Amino acid sequence: MTGAIGEALLTRLSCAGTVCSEDADAIRAIRGEVRTIRRHKVILSPGDIPRFVVIVLKGFLYRYAISTKGARQIHGFCMPTDSPGLDAMHLDQVDDTLAALVSSVVGLVPHANVSRLIEDRPGIAVLIGRTAALQGSIHRQWLMRNSTQQASASMANFFCETYLRAKTSGLVTNGSCDLPVTQEILGDTLGLTAVHVNRTLQLLRRLGLVELKLGRLFIHDFDGLARLAEFDPHYLHLKCGVPNRARITPANRDFSFLSGRAA
Amino acid sequence: MTGAIGEALLTRLSCAGTVCSEDADAIRAIRGEVRTIRRHKVILSPGDIPRFVVIVLKGFLYRYAISTKGARQIHGFCMPTDSPGLDAMHLDQVDDTLAALVSSVVGLVPHANVSRLIEDRPGIAVLIGRTAALQGSIHRQWLMRNSTQQASASMANFFCETYLRAKTSGLVTNGSCDLPVTQEILGDTLGLTAVHVNRTLQLLRRLGLVELKLGRLFIHDFDGLARLAEFDPHYLHLKCGVPNRARITPANRDFSFLSGRAA
DNA sequence: CGAGCGCTTGAGCTGATTCAACAGACGTGG
DNA sequence: CCACGTCTGTTGAATCAGCTCAAGCGCTCG
């Protein structure tokens, strides 16, 4: 079972670039502790000193911060193979909260093990650097989304991103993927009230675009969703068949690559 | 004049942690090209392959992305000693725009030189990693601000952050610092219209908190501003005299450290 | 079986936008 | 040196997206 951590990490880092077979072996060999986290349980809180990298094996995590007035802003969800903490290795203090959205299984890899991995195989540092940069890119997109788009577009945008991310991790089956969020959580993600999330979800449903039920996201019309969302996936830096920088304009917009097998 | 790049980089990295004297010498010795960028000139565009790290020596830069519908979201300002591109070293494509807000002087350091620096002195990689993590922390704060706070608080928050960042770089004199932004730029930063920015600025002025004129930010009442902004500076990971994790609550809120000399 | 949580709906309110017009500063070219 | 266009800031009035408050409903879990 411990090998699962290495496999998951390999999947993650493979999204960042080509991994040579020696690097792959080294990554597979990494050791950590596997642990089950119950729903709503907090893994890391502000002020904690980070000592390990987390990697999601099963379930769903989320990261958030709370303002002094009590408003919660969620700034990321972690699905299997995501590795929160990989970006913040050198930080002396965590400044947000990492918690489990549903009962989850995670791997905890001590920083020392990661450092050793990097020392042995410096190419891996580049891959890790890239996943961190990708994270930054996603953060910027979230800022743009929550600042400039209105509720329906914003929500559509979030769904597009989540679906594609799930796809690249091989977590999509039959046009749907896990997304075990309540409407309140979704509200704290998009900067909306739960009430307005409810009405917006109904709108998207009536438009025949998506449905969110039973903790799962069902995509009925990705192209329509992407159009509403003004979604341009290039910020995800996907490797798998996305035309690399054929700028997606309203004219050549094309999500046919979605039908292909994920990497 | 070339030595200015090294000095600026040293100032920047010193904010991330203690720099031993050998590291400091190595940083000072770094070489790059000094160049003047005229107002509104673009330095990096989406799709460019990043080949150098930029470091601001004089002036002001800003980074933004444009949505498919034409909305612009600014997601960062760079004041002297800031180094955009330090975080995205390993990325194969830039995905936002870096441009000059006013006529500026920047250093361009080829990635090769930075890589050599890191190889020679691995401790510096940690410092760079930390500045990247700090950048992420600021991004999360911006997301929170633009998503959950209303105009006046949001703007106050931005002013608090900018002022403190300027302070730590030694760019504050007499309670004011450069901020050469138009109301439209400020709007694209906060996700507001220029019209509403105008009215909100008037409000903050009438409250006796700040004034923004002649491209400069004049702070009249930092505490009042911070209160309105729900500002908690710990996300900036400041080293200089900020009580490290004495959680700032409404009760013990105290910005007296502002009076001390910046590091 | 009761309590709590998540979802749904309605009505009224408000913060922010939109559209439009105008004034001052600036710079450029005739 | 003046005339002109452009850019930035300012103000007013109407509109709207999203919020607040409040109530009710069904499910699950203890």
XYZ file of C-alpha atoms (C1' of nucleotides) in Angstrom:
586
model
C 0.000 0.000 0.000
C 2.894 2.397 0.672
C 3.778 2.217 -3.015
C 0.544 4.017 -3.723
C 2.130 7.262 -2.585
C 4.916 6.977 -5.138
C 2.515 6.065 -7.909
C 0.268 9.009 -7.121
C 3.182 11.409 -6.976
C 4.437 10.073 -10.288
C 1.060 10.697 -11.886
C 1.072 14.217 -10.553
C 4.602 15.089 -11.644
C 4.063 13.513 -15.048
C 1.546 16.276 -15.703
C 4.341 18.798 -15.271
C 6.714 17.345 -17.830
C 8.415 14.256 -19.168
C 9.828 12.045 -16.460
C 12.826 9.910 -17.394
C 12.722 6.311 -16.175
C 15.379 6.813 -13.497
C 13.444 9.744 -12.097
C 10.263 7.685 -12.274
C 11.860 4.884 -10.276
C 13.105 7.326 -7.679
C 9.669 8.888 -7.361
C 7.979 5.501 -7.056
C 10.351 4.581 -4.267
C 9.408 7.507 -2.048
C 8.127 6.561 1.398
C 5.518 8.131 3.598
C 2.772 7.371 6.021
C -0.696 6.522 4.756
C -3.508 7.870 6.868
C -7.276 8.136 6.762
C -8.771 11.547 7.464
C -12.370 11.803 8.490
C -14.794 14.280 6.971
C -14.267 17.865 8.159
C -11.062 16.941 9.961
C -8.347 19.594 9.707
C -4.924 18.449 8.504
C -2.978 21.706 8.672
C -3.905 25.023 10.321
C -2.442 28.519 10.094
C 0.638 28.754 12.255
C 1.586 25.112 11.912
C 5.126 24.395 10.886
C 4.964 22.308 7.726
C 6.967 19.110 8.091
C 5.490 16.950 5.402
C 3.998 17.028 1.961
C 0.450 15.727 1.696
C -0.700 13.688 -1.269
C -4.315 12.757 -1.782
C -4.864 9.081 -2.525
C -8.628 8.954 -2.160
C -11.320 11.485 -1.332
C -11.298 15.264 -1.515
C -9.521 17.963 0.459
C -9.945 21.710 0.426
C -7.908 24.711 1.478
C -9.324 27.896 2.901
C -8.610 30.997 4.925
C -10.895 32.827 7.308
C -10.933 36.603 7.500
C -11.021 38.487 10.782
C -14.735 39.060 10.238
C -15.319 35.346 9.815
C -15.749 35.132 6.045
C -14.288 31.966 4.601
C -12.544 31.968 1.264
C -11.817 28.584 -0.239
C -8.860 28.762 -2.574
C -8.375 25.246 -3.720
C -9.673 21.711 -3.861
C -7.390 18.687 -3.858
C -8.474 15.542 -5.662
C -6.526 12.278 -5.786
C -2.865 12.768 -6.859
C -2.945 16.442 -5.886
C -0.190 17.343 -3.468
C -0.852 20.313 -1.241
C 2.282 21.477 0.479
C 4.541 20.675 -2.435
C 4.620 24.395 -3.194
C 5.191 25.544 0.359
C 8.108 23.279 1.261
C 10.349 26.151 2.306
C 7.797 28.101 4.246
C 8.233 28.401 7.982
C 4.539 28.714 8.664
C 1.396 27.505 7.020
C -1.024 30.371 6.547
C -4.175 28.604 5.509
C -6.206 25.598 6.526
C -6.166 22.212 4.811
C -9.100 19.985 5.656
C -11.018 16.987 4.378
C -14.234 17.617 2.504
C -15.170 13.958 2.818
C -13.492 11.010 4.448
C -10.185 10.713 2.612
C -6.974 8.736 2.436
C -3.779 10.750 2.196
C -0.062 10.077 2.122
C 2.164 12.127 4.409
C 5.715 12.383 3.084
C 8.246 13.975 5.441
C 10.061 16.932 3.900
C 13.352 15.140 4.493
C 12.325 12.406 2.072
C 11.407 14.921 -0.581
C 14.657 16.796 -0.078
C 16.606 13.577 -0.485
C 14.694 12.813 -3.654
C 15.589 16.223 -5.049
C 19.234 15.888 -4.120
C 19.501 12.468 -5.757
C 17.727 13.538 -8.901
C 17.819 17.299 -9.497
C 15.524 17.011 -12.498
C 12.690 16.365 -10.097
C 13.135 19.797 -8.538
C 12.220 21.272 -11.891
C 9.029 19.210 -12.021
C 8.093 20.303 -8.530
C 8.841 23.899 -9.437
C 6.518 23.534 -12.370
C 3.635 22.174 -10.320
C 4.087 25.168 -8.019
C 4.020 27.544 -10.967
C 0.900 25.831 -12.256
C -0.698 26.366 -8.877
C 0.096 30.055 -9.164
C -1.472 30.128 -12.586
C -4.659 28.605 -11.209
C -4.699 31.125 -8.373
C -4.541 33.979 -10.857
C -7.390 32.465 -12.810
C -9.473 32.196 -9.639
C -8.776 35.848 -8.879
C -9.902 36.822 -12.355
C -12.975 34.644 -12.158
C -14.173 35.835 -8.752
C -13.354 39.473 -9.468
C -14.720 39.969 -12.946
C -17.235 37.296 -13.880
C -20.807 37.164 -12.797
C -22.250 34.273 -10.874
C -23.298 31.951 -13.703
C -20.088 32.425 -15.701
C -18.007 32.141 -12.581
C -19.604 28.889 -11.562
C -19.399 27.506 -15.083
C -15.733 28.395 -15.122
C -15.112 26.551 -11.884
C -16.890 23.483 -13.216
C -14.879 23.511 -16.442
C -11.628 23.702 -14.550
C -12.569 21.031 -12.065
C -13.727 18.696 -14.796
C -10.545 19.101 -16.824
C -8.346 18.644 -13.795
C -10.217 15.471 -12.921
C -9.894 14.331 -16.509
C -6.117 14.687 -16.529
C -5.924 12.656 -13.344
C -8.069 9.918 -14.866
C -10.977 10.594 -12.504
C -13.717 11.111 -15.085
C -16.177 8.389 -15.984
C -19.142 8.857 -18.284
C -18.892 12.618 -18.365
C -18.971 13.020 -14.622
C -16.528 13.364 -11.768
C -16.616 13.583 -7.992
C -17.210 16.994 -6.487
C -18.533 16.472 -2.980
C -19.330 20.101 -2.189
C -22.346 21.628 -0.526
C -23.846 24.773 -1.954
C -22.396 26.702 0.931
C -18.883 25.445 0.155
C -19.399 26.393 -3.451
C -20.472 29.822 -2.287
C -17.326 30.281 -0.231
C -15.348 29.246 -3.291
C -16.946 31.692 -5.687
C -17.577 34.517 -3.262
C -21.367 34.112 -3.388
C -24.027 33.360 -0.819
C -25.428 29.860 -0.614
C -28.810 31.225 -1.671
C -27.430 32.678 -4.830
C -25.452 29.519 -5.540
C -28.704 27.639 -5.361
C -30.396 29.862 -7.917
C -27.371 29.841 -10.192
C -27.156 26.058 -10.101
C -30.768 25.904 -11.118
C -30.043 28.199 -14.025
C -27.169 26.053 -15.289
C -29.332 22.973 -14.885
C -32.226 24.533 -16.814
C -29.812 25.509 -19.576
C -28.909 21.839 -19.882
C -25.243 22.455 -19.091
C -24.455 20.682 -15.826
C -25.942 19.031 -12.812
C -24.434 18.801 -9.376
C -25.996 16.040 -7.319
C -24.985 13.297 -4.944
C -21.579 14.920 -4.610
C -20.884 14.447 -8.288
C -20.586 16.838 -11.204
C -22.415 15.729 -14.356
C -21.356 17.602 -17.466
C -24.072 17.635 -20.099
C -22.635 20.187 -22.509
C -19.007 21.068 -21.987
C -18.799 23.353 -24.991
C -21.824 25.331 -23.902
C -20.459 25.533 -20.387
C -17.075 26.692 -21.641
C -18.697 29.335 -23.799
C -20.713 30.697 -20.901
C -17.620 30.551 -18.713
C -15.317 32.286 -21.204
C -13.144 29.299 -20.439
C -9.694 29.151 -21.981
C -7.862 26.105 -20.600
C -4.352 27.185 -21.484
C -3.686 28.373 -17.941
C -3.854 24.763 -16.804
C -0.760 24.044 -18.897
C -2.180 20.722 -19.959
C 0.113 18.477 -21.927
C -2.402 15.976 -23.196
C -3.484 16.852 -26.684
C -4.471 20.424 -26.031
C -3.213 22.424 -28.980
C -0.218 23.983 -27.301
C -0.724 27.597 -28.084
C -3.229 27.652 -30.826
C -4.915 30.569 -29.114
C -8.496 29.633 -28.519
C -10.707 32.312 -29.982
C -14.469 32.150 -30.274
C -13.867 31.023 -33.867
C -11.550 28.065 -33.353
C -12.781 27.080 -29.925
C -12.718 23.323 -29.820
C -12.790 20.925 -26.964
C -12.682 17.753 -29.028
C -9.515 16.722 -27.213
C -11.799 15.949 -24.304
C -12.861 12.767 -26.028
C -9.318 11.397 -26.120
C -7.826 9.329 -23.349
C -6.306 11.352 -20.539
C -2.559 11.038 -20.111
C 25.670 50.198 -12.504
C 25.460 46.453 -13.138
C 26.059 45.848 -9.439
C 22.666 47.428 -8.804
C 21.006 44.216 -9.931
C 22.834 42.158 -7.345
C 22.107 44.668 -4.604
C 18.434 44.751 -5.443
C 18.206 40.962 -5.556
C 19.969 40.754 -2.221
C 17.478 43.159 -0.679
C 14.640 41.070 -2.040
C 15.992 37.701 -0.893
C 16.895 39.086 2.504
C 13.188 39.509 3.120
C 12.792 35.747 2.700
C 15.317 34.708 5.322
C 18.796 35.163 6.691
C 21.461 35.304 4.019
C 24.951 34.129 5.007
C 27.805 36.317 3.817
C 28.997 33.854 1.161
C 25.498 33.682 -0.284
C 25.279 37.454 -0.159
C 28.530 37.812 -2.088
C 27.324 35.339 -4.701
C 24.029 37.219 -5.072
C 25.805 40.560 -5.379
C 27.988 39.154 -8.120
C 25.101 38.186 -10.376
C 25.158 39.759 -13.825
C 22.388 40.919 -16.083
C 21.419 43.582 -18.520
C 20.037 46.903 -17.299
C 17.348 48.353 -19.465
C 14.913 51.262 -19.418
C 11.294 50.450 -20.170
C 8.991 53.197 -21.266
C 5.553 53.733 -19.776
C 2.970 51.191 -20.976
C 5.620 49.113 -22.736
C 5.058 45.359 -22.455
C 7.986 43.271 -21.191
C 6.496 39.779 -21.360
C 3.315 38.559 -23.044
C 1.336 35.322 -22.824
C 2.985 32.670 -24.931
C 6.490 34.051 -24.557
C 9.128 31.612 -23.482
C 10.650 32.998 -20.304
C 14.432 33.266 -20.625
C 15.266 35.754 -17.932
C 14.264 36.941 -14.503
C 13.237 40.578 -14.277
C 14.166 42.732 -11.337
C 12.785 46.209 -10.858
C 15.429 48.817 -10.104
C 13.327 51.950 -10.539
C 9.709 52.636 -11.404
C 6.675 50.392 -11.240
C 5.557 47.341 -13.209
C 2.267 45.487 -13.194
C 1.061 42.065 -14.263
C -2.316 41.324 -15.725
C -4.353 38.899 -17.763
C -7.140 39.664 -20.200
C -10.217 37.466 -20.406
C -11.704 36.391 -23.714
C -14.356 39.070 -23.257
C -11.709 41.735 -22.810
C -11.869 42.241 -19.048
C -8.489 42.924 -17.539
C -7.510 41.551 -14.159
C -4.370 42.964 -12.633
C -2.821 40.489 -10.255
C 0.290 42.178 -9.068
C 2.380 45.311 -8.917
C 6.153 45.242 -8.864
C 8.029 47.968 -7.057
C 11.813 48.313 -6.891
C 13.547 45.078 -5.748
C 10.541 42.969 -6.755
C 11.479 40.188 -9.142
C 8.709 38.951 -11.393
C 9.656 35.737 -13.099
C 11.577 34.401 -10.145
C 8.602 32.153 -9.402
C 8.073 30.971 -12.966
C 11.624 29.922 -13.778
C 10.642 26.432 -14.831
C 7.583 27.323 -16.838
C 7.691 26.774 -20.568
C 5.262 29.576 -21.312
C 4.370 32.845 -19.698
C 0.624 33.122 -19.260
C 0.170 36.719 -18.260
C 1.437 40.118 -19.285
C 4.166 42.091 -17.545
C 4.241 45.765 -18.417
C 5.527 49.086 -17.140
C 3.106 51.359 -15.326
C 5.516 54.255 -15.636
C 8.904 54.615 -17.216
C 11.064 52.120 -15.330
C 14.548 50.698 -15.092
C 14.810 46.923 -14.819
C 17.509 44.299 -14.702
C 17.203 41.277 -16.947
C 19.050 38.266 -15.589
C 19.294 35.258 -17.910
C 17.946 32.069 -16.372
C 21.353 30.449 -16.926
C 22.912 32.911 -14.497
C 20.287 32.190 -11.869
C 20.703 28.447 -12.341
C 24.445 28.769 -11.901
C 23.875 30.795 -8.739
C 21.629 28.074 -7.354
C 24.058 25.300 -8.227
C 26.941 27.124 -6.571
C 24.985 27.950 -3.462
C 21.998 25.660 -2.873
C 20.850 27.721 0.089
C 19.725 30.371 -2.326
C 17.235 27.983 -3.909
C 15.453 27.892 -0.573
C 15.250 31.679 -0.467
C 13.872 31.786 -3.984
C 11.384 29.078 -3.101
C 10.263 31.187 -0.202
C 9.706 34.303 -2.264
C 7.597 32.166 -4.591
C 5.589 30.844 -1.654
C 5.116 34.397 -0.395
C 3.811 35.365 -3.797
C 1.285 32.541 -3.524
C 0.240 33.780 -0.131
C -0.374 37.248 -1.543
C -2.393 35.772 -4.394
C -4.636 33.986 -1.923
C -5.130 37.204 -0.015
C -6.090 39.030 -3.207
C -8.594 36.304 -3.995
C -10.125 36.680 -0.563
C -10.181 40.454 -0.774
C -11.771 40.674 -4.201
C -14.233 37.882 -3.505
C -15.511 38.732 -0.084
C -14.855 42.346 0.834
C -16.819 45.302 -0.312
C -15.286 48.170 -2.221
C -14.099 50.396 0.614
C -12.627 47.546 2.662
C -11.102 45.985 -0.418
C -9.394 49.189 -1.425
C -8.219 49.873 2.099
C -6.787 46.368 2.183
C -4.884 46.923 -1.013
C -3.463 50.180 0.312
C -2.363 48.557 3.568
C -0.570 45.797 1.725
C 1.091 48.119 -0.759
C 2.228 50.444 1.962
C 3.745 47.661 4.056
C 5.464 46.112 1.055
C 6.942 49.478 0.176
C 7.994 49.930 3.782
C 9.926 46.660 3.864
C 11.732 47.677 0.689
C 12.647 51.031 2.189
C 10.439 52.967 -0.207
C 8.362 54.892 2.316
C 9.111 58.513 3.194
C 6.951 60.655 5.434
C 4.070 58.238 5.497
C 3.758 58.026 1.753
C 4.968 55.829 -1.054
C 4.807 55.738 -4.834
C 1.711 54.199 -6.370
C 1.421 55.543 -9.893
C -1.973 54.043 -10.715
C -4.953 55.580 -12.435
C -8.411 54.955 -11.051
C -9.047 52.609 -13.942
C -5.982 50.519 -13.098
C -7.111 50.433 -9.503
C -10.508 49.248 -10.719
C -8.985 46.419 -12.720
C -7.039 45.452 -9.625
C -9.988 45.345 -7.273
C -12.607 44.169 -9.752
C -14.505 47.454 -9.660
C -15.416 50.044 -12.254
C -13.401 53.232 -12.477
C -16.501 55.176 -11.491
C -16.924 53.249 -8.297
C -13.238 53.507 -7.544
C -13.613 57.242 -7.774
C -16.447 57.333 -5.264
C -14.709 54.921 -2.935
C -11.502 56.961 -2.989
C -13.523 60.005 -2.034
C -14.998 58.085 0.868
C -11.592 57.021 2.190
C -10.376 60.577 1.786
C -13.355 62.004 3.642
C -12.786 59.525 6.445
C -9.280 60.942 6.773
C -7.617 57.606 6.066
C -5.670 57.988 2.823
C -5.162 60.145 -0.200
C -4.022 59.017 -3.621
C -2.693 61.884 -5.684
C 0.164 62.664 -8.023
C 0.857 58.947 -8.307
C 1.574 58.680 -4.619
C -0.219 57.064 -1.720
C -0.441 59.230 1.399
C -1.387 57.303 4.518
C -3.043 59.497 7.113
C -4.310 56.859 9.524
C -2.887 53.399 9.050
C -4.679 51.914 12.039
C -8.030 53.195 10.875
C -7.331 51.932 7.409
C -6.308 48.516 8.691
C -9.441 48.311 10.803
C -11.676 49.115 7.877
C -9.713 46.669 5.717
C -9.797 43.815 8.241
C -6.094 43.807 7.541
C -3.963 41.091 9.133
C -0.415 41.398 7.816
C 0.783 37.940 8.766
C 0.272 36.658 5.207
C 3.120 38.914 4.088
C 5.492 36.826 6.237
C 7.321 39.944 7.325
C 10.470 39.416 9.337
C 10.970 42.938 10.565
C 9.536 43.359 14.013
C 6.100 41.978 13.347
C 5.164 39.795 16.285
C 5.704 36.431 14.678
C 2.482 34.706 15.397
C 0.891 36.713 18.106
C -2.437 36.339 16.358
C -3.810 39.764 15.737
C -7.296 39.975 17.137
C -9.415 43.085 17.370
C -8.224 43.313 20.946
C -4.447 43.212 20.511
C -4.302 44.777 17.077
C -1.245 46.977 17.016
C 0.710 48.436 14.164
C 3.263 50.252 16.264
C 6.024 48.271 14.529
C 5.376 50.554 11.577
C 7.240 53.321 13.332
C 10.469 51.320 13.500
C 13.088 51.371 10.798
C 12.415 48.934 7.974
C 14.932 46.121 7.568
C -38.401 10.422 16.853
C -36.278 14.687 17.169
C -32.405 17.616 15.767
C -29.551 19.323 12.502
C -27.990 19.958 8.014
C -28.557 20.960 3.274
C -31.679 22.545 -0.305
C -35.386 25.556 -1.961
C -38.292 29.638 -2.457
C -40.059 34.504 -1.809
C -39.691 39.534 -0.991
C -37.291 43.613 -0.202
C -32.972 45.978 -0.087
C -28.353 47.779 -1.428
C -23.804 48.019 -3.312
C -22.052 48.374 -7.573
C -22.740 48.998 -12.582
C -24.009 51.463 -16.694
C -24.495 55.314 -19.420
C -23.736 59.937 -20.111
C -21.896 64.330 -19.742
C -18.310 67.582 -18.401
C -13.896 69.688 -16.656
C -8.975 69.972 -16.142
C -4.256 68.486 -17.480
C -1.219 67.148 -20.851
C 1.213 66.809 -25.017
C 1.597 67.285 -29.867
C 1.568 69.364 -34.098
C 0.277 73.143 -37.029
C 1.801 79.938 -29.109
C -2.586 78.369 -29.600
C -5.775 74.600 -31.043
C -6.955 70.180 -30.666
C -7.508 65.420 -29.152
C -6.670 62.282 -25.532
C -6.466 60.811 -20.954
C -7.919 61.159 -16.193
C -10.933 62.441 -12.773
C -15.685 63.854 -11.316
C -20.726 63.832 -10.926
C -25.719 62.386 -11.617
C -29.511 59.160 -12.531
C -31.331 54.790 -13.581
C -30.787 49.898 -13.406
C -29.448 45.359 -11.842
C -26.943 41.471 -9.784
C -26.434 39.622 -5.696
C -27.432 39.958 -0.599
C -30.300 39.576 3.573
C -33.813 37.810 6.115
C -37.157 34.469 6.736
C -39.676 30.398 6.310
C -40.470 25.613 4.964
C -39.129 20.945 3.417
C -36.809 16.492 3.140
C -33.166 13.728 4.453
C -29.929 11.451 7.552
C -28.068 10.241 11.745
C -27.854 9.695 16.538
